[in-house]
Tab-separated table of C-alpha atoms in Angstrom:
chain	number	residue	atom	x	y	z
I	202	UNK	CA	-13.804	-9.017	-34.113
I	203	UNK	CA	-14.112	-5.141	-34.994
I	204	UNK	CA	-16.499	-3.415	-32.608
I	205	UNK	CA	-18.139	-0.053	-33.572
I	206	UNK	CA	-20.130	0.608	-31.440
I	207	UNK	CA	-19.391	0.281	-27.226
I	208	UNK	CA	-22.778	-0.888	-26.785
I	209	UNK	CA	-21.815	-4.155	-28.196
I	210	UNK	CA	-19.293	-5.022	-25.444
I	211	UNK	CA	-22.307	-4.815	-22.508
I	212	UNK	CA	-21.170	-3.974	-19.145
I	213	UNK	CA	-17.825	-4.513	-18.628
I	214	UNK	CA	-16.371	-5.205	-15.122
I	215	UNK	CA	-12.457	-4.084	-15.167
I	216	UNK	CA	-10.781	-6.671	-12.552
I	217	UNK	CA	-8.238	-5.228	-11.137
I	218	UNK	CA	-5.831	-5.373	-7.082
I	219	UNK	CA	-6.716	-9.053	-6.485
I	220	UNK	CA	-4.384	-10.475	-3.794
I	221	UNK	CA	-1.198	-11.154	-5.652
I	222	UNK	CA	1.866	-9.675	-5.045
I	223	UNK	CA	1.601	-7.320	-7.405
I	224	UNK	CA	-1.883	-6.085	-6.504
I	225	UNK	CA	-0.507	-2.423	-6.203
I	226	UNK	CA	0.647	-2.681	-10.200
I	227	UNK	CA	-2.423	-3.942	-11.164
I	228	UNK	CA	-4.582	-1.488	-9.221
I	229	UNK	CA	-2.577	1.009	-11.411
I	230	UNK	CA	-3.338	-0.597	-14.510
I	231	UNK	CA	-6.965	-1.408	-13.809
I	232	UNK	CA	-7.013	2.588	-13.033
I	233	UNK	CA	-5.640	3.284	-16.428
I	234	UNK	CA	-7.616	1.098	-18.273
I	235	UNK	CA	-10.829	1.874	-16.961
I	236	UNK	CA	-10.634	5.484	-17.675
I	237	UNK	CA	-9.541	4.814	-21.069
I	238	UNK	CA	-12.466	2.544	-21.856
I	239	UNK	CA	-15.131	5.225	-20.116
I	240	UNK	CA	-13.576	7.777	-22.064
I	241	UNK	CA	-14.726	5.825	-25.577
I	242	UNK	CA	-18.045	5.510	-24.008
I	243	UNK	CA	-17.696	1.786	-22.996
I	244	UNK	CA	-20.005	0.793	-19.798
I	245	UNK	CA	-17.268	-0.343	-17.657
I	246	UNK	CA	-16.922	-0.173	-13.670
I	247	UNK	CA	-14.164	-1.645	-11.537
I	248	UNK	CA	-13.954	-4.801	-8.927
I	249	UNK	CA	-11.216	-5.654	-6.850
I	250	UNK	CA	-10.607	-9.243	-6.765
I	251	UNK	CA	-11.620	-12.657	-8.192
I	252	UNK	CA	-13.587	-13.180	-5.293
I	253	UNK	CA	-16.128	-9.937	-5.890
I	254	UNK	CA	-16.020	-10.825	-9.452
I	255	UNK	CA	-17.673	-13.837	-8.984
I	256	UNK	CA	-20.337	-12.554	-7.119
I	257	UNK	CA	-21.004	-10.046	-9.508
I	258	UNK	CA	-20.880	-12.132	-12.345
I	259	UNK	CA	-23.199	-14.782	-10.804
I	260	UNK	CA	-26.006	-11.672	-9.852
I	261	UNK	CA	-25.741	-11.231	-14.057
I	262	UNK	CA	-24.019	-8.113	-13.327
I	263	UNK	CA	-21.512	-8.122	-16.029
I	264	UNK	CA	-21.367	-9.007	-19.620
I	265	UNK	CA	-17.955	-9.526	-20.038
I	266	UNK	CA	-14.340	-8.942	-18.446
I	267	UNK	CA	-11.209	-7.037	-18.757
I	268	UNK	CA	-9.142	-9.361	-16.337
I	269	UNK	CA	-5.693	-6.680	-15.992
I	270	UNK	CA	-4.947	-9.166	-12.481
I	271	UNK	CA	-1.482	-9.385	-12.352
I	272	UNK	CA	0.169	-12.413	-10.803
I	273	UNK	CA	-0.914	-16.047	-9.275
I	274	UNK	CA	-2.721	-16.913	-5.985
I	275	UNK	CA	-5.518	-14.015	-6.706
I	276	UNK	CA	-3.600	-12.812	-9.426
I	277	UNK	CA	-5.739	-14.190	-11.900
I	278	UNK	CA	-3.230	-14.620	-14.334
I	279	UNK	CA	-2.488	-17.815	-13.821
I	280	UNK	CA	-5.567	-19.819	-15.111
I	281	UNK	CA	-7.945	-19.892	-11.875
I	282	UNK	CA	-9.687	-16.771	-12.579
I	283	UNK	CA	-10.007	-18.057	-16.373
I	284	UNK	CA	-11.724	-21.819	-15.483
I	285	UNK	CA	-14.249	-19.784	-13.378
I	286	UNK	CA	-14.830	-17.674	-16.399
I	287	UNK	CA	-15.459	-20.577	-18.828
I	288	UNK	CA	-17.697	-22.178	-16.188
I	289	UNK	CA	-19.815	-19.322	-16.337
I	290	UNK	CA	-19.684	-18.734	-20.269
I	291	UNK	CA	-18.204	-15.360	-19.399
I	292	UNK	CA	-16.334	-14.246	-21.789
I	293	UNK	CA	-13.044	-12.277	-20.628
I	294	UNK	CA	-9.582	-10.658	-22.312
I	295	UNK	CA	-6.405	-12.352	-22.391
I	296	UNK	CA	-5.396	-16.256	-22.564
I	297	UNK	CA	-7.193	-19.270	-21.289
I	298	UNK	CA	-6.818	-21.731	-18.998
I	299	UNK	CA	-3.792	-23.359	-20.071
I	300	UNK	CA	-2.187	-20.571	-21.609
I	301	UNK	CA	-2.357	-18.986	-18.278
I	302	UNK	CA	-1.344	-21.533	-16.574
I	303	UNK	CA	1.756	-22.836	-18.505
I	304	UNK	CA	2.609	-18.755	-18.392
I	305	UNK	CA	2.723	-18.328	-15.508
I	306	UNK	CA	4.786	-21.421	-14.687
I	307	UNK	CA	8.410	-20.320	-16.087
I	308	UNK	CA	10.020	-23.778	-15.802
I	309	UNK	CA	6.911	-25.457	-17.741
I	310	UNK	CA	6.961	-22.267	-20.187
I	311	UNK	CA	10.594	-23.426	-20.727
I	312	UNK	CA	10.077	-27.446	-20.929
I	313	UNK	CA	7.773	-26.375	-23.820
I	314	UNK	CA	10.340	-23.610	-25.665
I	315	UNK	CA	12.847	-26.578	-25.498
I	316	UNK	CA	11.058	-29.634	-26.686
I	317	UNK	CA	10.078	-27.385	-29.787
I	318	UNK	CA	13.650	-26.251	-30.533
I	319	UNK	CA	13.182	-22.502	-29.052
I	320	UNK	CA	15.902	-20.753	-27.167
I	321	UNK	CA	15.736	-20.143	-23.743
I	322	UNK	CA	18.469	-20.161	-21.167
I	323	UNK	CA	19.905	-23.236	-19.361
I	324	UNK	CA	18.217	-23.914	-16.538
I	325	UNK	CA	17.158	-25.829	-13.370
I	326	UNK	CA	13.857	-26.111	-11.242
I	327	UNK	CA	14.305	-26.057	-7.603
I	328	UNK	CA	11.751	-27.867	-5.950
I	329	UNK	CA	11.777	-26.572	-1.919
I	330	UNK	CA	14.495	-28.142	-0.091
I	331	UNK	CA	16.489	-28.704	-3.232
I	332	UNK	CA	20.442	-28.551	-3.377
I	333	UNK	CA	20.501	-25.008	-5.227
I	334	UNK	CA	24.627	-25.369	-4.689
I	335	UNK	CA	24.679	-28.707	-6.389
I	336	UNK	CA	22.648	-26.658	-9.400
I	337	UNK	CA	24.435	-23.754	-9.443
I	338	UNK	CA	27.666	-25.845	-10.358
I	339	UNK	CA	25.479	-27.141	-13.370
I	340	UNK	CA	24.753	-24.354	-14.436
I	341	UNK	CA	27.343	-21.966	-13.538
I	342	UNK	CA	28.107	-18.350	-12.864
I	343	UNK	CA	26.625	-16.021	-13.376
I	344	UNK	CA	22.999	-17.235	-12.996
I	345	UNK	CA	19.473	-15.808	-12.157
I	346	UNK	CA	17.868	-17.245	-9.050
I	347	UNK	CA	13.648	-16.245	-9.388
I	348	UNK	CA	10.361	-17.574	-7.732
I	349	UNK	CA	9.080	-19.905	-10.792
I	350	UNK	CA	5.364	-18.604	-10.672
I	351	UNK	CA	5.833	-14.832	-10.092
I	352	UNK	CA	5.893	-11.510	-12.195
I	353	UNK	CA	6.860	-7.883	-12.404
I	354	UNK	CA	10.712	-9.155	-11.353
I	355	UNK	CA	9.438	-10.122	-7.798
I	356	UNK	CA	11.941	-12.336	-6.035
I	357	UNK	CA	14.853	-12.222	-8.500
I	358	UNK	CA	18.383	-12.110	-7.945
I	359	UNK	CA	21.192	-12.359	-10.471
I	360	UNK	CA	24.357	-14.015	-8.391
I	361	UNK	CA	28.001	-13.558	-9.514
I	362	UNK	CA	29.342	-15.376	-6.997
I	363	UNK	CA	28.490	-18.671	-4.302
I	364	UNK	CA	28.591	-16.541	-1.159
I	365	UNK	CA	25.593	-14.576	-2.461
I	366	UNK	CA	23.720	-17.625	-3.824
I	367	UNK	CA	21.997	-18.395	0.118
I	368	UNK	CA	21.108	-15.048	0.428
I	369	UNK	CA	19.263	-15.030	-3.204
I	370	UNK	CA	17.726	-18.227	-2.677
I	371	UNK	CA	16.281	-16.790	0.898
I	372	UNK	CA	14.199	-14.049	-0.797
I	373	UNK	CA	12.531	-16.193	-3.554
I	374	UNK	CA	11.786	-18.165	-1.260
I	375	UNK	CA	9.332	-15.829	0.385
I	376	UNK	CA	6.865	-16.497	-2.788
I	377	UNK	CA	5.354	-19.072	-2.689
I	378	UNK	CA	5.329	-22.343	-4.901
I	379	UNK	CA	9.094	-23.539	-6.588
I	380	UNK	CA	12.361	-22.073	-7.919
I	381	UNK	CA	13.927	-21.577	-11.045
I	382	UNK	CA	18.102	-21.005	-11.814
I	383	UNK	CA	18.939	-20.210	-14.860
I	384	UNK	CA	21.863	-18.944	-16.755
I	385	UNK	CA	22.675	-15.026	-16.573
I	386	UNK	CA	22.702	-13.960	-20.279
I	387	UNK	CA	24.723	-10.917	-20.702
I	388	UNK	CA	23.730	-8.333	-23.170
I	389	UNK	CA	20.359	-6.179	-24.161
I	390	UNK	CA	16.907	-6.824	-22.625
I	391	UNK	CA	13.747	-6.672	-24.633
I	392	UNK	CA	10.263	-7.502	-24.999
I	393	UNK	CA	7.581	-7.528	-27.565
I	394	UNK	CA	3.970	-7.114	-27.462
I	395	UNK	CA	1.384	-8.995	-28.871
I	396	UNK	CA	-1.972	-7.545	-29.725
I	397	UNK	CA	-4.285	-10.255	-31.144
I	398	UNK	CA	-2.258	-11.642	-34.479
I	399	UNK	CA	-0.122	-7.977	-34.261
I	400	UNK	CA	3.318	-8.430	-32.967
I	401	UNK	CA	4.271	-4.778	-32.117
I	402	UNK	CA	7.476	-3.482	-32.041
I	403	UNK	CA	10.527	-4.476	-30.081
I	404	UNK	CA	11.537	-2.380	-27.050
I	405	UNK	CA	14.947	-2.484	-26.004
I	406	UNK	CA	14.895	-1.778	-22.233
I	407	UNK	CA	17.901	0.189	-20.569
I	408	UNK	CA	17.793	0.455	-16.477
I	409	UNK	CA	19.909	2.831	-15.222
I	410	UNK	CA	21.017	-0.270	-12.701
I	411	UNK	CA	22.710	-3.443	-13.119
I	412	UNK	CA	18.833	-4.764	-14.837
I	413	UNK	CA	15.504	-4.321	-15.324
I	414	UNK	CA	13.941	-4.618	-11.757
I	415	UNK	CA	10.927	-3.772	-9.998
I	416	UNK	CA	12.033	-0.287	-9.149
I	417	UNK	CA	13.296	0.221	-12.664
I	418	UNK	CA	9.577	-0.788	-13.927
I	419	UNK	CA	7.229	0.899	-11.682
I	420	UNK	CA	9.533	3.824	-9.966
I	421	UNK	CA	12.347	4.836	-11.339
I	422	UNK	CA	12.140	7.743	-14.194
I	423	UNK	CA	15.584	6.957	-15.495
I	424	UNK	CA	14.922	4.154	-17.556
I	425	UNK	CA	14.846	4.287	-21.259
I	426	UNK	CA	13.481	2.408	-23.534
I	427	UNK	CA	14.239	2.433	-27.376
I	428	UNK	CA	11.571	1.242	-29.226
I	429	UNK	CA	12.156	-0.162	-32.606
I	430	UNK	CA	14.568	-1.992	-30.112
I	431	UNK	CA	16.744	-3.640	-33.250
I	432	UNK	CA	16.467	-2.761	-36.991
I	433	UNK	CA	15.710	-4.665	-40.560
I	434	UNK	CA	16.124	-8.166	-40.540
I	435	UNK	CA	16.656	-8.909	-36.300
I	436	UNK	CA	13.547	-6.627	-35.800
I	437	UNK	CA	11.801	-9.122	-38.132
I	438	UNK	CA	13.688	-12.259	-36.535
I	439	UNK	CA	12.606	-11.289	-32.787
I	440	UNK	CA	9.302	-10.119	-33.484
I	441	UNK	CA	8.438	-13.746	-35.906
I	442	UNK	CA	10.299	-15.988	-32.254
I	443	UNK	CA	7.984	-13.840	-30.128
I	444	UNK	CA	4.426	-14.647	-31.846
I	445	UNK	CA	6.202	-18.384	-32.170
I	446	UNK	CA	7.329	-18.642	-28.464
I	447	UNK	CA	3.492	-17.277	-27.964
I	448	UNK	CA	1.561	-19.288	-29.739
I	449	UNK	CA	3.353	-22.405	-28.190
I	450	UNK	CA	2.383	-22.054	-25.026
I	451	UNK	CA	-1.283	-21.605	-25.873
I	452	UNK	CA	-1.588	-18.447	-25.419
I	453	UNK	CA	-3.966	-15.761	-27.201
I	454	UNK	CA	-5.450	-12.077	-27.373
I	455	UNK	CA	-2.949	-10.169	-26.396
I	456	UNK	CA	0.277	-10.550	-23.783
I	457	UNK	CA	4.108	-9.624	-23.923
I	458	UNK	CA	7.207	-11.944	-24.853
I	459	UNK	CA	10.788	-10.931	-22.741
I	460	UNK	CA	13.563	-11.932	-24.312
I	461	UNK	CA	17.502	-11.129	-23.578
I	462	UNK	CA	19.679	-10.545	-26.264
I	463	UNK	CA	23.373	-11.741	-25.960
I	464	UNK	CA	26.246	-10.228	-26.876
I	465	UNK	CA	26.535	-12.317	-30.093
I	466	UNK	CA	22.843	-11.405	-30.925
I	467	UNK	CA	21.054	-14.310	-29.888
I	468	UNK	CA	18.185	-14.097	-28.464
I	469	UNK	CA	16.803	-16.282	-25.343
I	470	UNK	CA	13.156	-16.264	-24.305
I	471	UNK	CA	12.459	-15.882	-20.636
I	472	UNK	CA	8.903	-15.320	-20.469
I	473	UNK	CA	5.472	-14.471	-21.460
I	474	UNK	CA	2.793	-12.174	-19.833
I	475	UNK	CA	-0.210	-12.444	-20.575
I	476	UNK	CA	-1.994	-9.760	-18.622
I	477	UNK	CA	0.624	-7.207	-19.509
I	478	UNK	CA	1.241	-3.719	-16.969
I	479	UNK	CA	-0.870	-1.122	-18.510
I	480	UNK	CA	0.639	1.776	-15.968
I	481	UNK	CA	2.603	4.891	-17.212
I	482	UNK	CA	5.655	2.936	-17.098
I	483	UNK	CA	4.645	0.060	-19.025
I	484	UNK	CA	5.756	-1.498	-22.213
I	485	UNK	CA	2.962	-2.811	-24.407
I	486	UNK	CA	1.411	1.015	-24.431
I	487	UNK	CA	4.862	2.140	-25.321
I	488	UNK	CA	4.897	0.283	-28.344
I	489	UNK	CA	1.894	0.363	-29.127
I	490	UNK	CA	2.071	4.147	-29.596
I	491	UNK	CA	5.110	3.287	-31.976
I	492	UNK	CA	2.860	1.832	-34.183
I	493	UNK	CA	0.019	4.177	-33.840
I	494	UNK	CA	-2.222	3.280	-31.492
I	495	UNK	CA	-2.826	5.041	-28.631
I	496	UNK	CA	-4.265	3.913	-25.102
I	497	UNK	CA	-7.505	4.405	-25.594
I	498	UNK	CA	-7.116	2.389	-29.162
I	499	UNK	CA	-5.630	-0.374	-27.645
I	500	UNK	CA	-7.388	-0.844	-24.316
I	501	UNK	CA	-10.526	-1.170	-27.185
I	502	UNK	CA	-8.736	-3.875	-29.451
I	503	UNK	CA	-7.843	-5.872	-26.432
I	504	UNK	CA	-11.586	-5.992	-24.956
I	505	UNK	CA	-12.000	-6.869	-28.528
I	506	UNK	CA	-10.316	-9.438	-28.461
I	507	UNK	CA	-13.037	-11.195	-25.667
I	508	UNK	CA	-14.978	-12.117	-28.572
I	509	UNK	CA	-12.348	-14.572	-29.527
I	510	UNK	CA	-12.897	-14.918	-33.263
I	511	UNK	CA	-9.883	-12.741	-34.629
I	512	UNK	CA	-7.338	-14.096	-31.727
């Protein structure tokens, strides 16, 4: 739904910190975003926290929300926040309840990429206590070791070798909830946004490190990031298994699809996000100024997209 006028969105409470582990991204983003949406006259004001939200919301506070809660436990990405929402006819940015949910969840996401024929790479979930040597011969060297219900690279570890597999497994497991091993694919990373039925362009990500970690999103100034990431008919290809891999796991409104790239030019999913970074460093602005709209523009179309009709 096109909005003209900022009037029409009501007051707007811009959720943002939370108790995640990745409240201090989010804080960031919230910052961003609610500057952005003052600055085109919305009515918007900032809460920290599902928790304040709620309060808020059930004083009649707030009209709507921008939920930019990164993460799970508090995160509000990870359908809580968005069953509270629906119980109180709310209406709110970003995917529902089981989009969220199955998102957040990387071994689900990739149960439901596989049963429909999508790529993603091999894999097995390690329940606590699991035999994670046992799966690492399945699925070889190199792999990825990762907490199965975090973001923002928290808790991952790509392994070369057995002797560094305990040590890998040791720091997911400070996160809570399962694992997830997967295979290592070798070649480009990249992700592509998703703003209502617009896939953006593809970004092709390139850490000045061995890959795209935490320090290499929020901190480090040496990464660079080549946006068309591919040209003519892969751009087209990635972008089409993006909006595919997207719509399969029930999500809508807007989010972000990473992928890896092999060296034969395959391309794996790994992910979706669906309450993208919106910092300095982050990727959905970064393309979205590719294709002409800047951040005021698209914080706009995605509290437009809390009206649901167009998603």
């Amino acid at each position: 739904m096109k909005i003209q006028d900022p009037a029409q969105f009501g007051r707007v409470a811009v959720v943002m910190g939370g108790s995640s582990a990745e409240r201090e991204v989010s804080l960031d983003s919230g910052r961003n975003v609610l500057a952005a949406l003052k600055a085109r006259g919305v009515d918007a004001h900032a809460i920290d926290g599902i928790p304040a939200l709620l309060d808020a919301l059930r004083a009649g506070h707030f009209a709507r929300v921008f939920n930019i809660l990164h993460g799970q436990h508090g995160g509000g990405e990870d359908g809580v926040l968005q069953g509270a929402l629906e119980s109180l006819n709310v209406p709110y940015t970003g995917s529902g309840v089981l989009g969220s949910a199955l998102s957040m969840d990387k071994t689900r996401s990739k149960r439901v990429w596989q049963s429909l024929g999508l790529p993603t790479p091999k894999f097995v979930a390690l329940p606590r206590g699991a035999d994670v040597h046992a799966a690492a011969k399945e699925i070889g060297f190199p792999l990825i070791v990762k907490p199965a219900c975090e973001g923002s690279s928290v808790g991952v570890t790509r392994v070369f070798e057995e002797k560094d597999l305990d040590a890998a497994v040791a720091l997911a497991e400070k996160y809570p909830g399962d694992l997830l091993m997967e295979t290592l694919i070798q070649g480009d990373e990249l992700t592509v946004g998703i703003l209502g039925r617009q896939v953006l362009p593809t970004i092709h990500i390139v850490p000045k490190g061995a890959f795209y970690d935490y320090n290499a999103k929020y901190i480090a100034e040496d990464t660079r990031y080549i946006c068309p990431g591919l040209e003519g008919e892969a751009e087209a290809t990635l972008r089409a298994l993006s909006l595919e891999a997207f719509d399969a796991l029930g999500c809508y409104g807007w989010g972000r699809v990473d992928v890896m790239r092999d060296r034969e030019g395959r391309n794996w999913l790994l992910e979706v996000n669906t309450a993208p970074g919106m910092t300095s460093h982050s990727l959905v602005p970064k393309a979205a100024a590719v294709a002409g709209i800047d951040y005021q523009t698209l914080c706009w179309r995605v509290l437009e997209t809390s009206f649901r009709e167009d998603t």
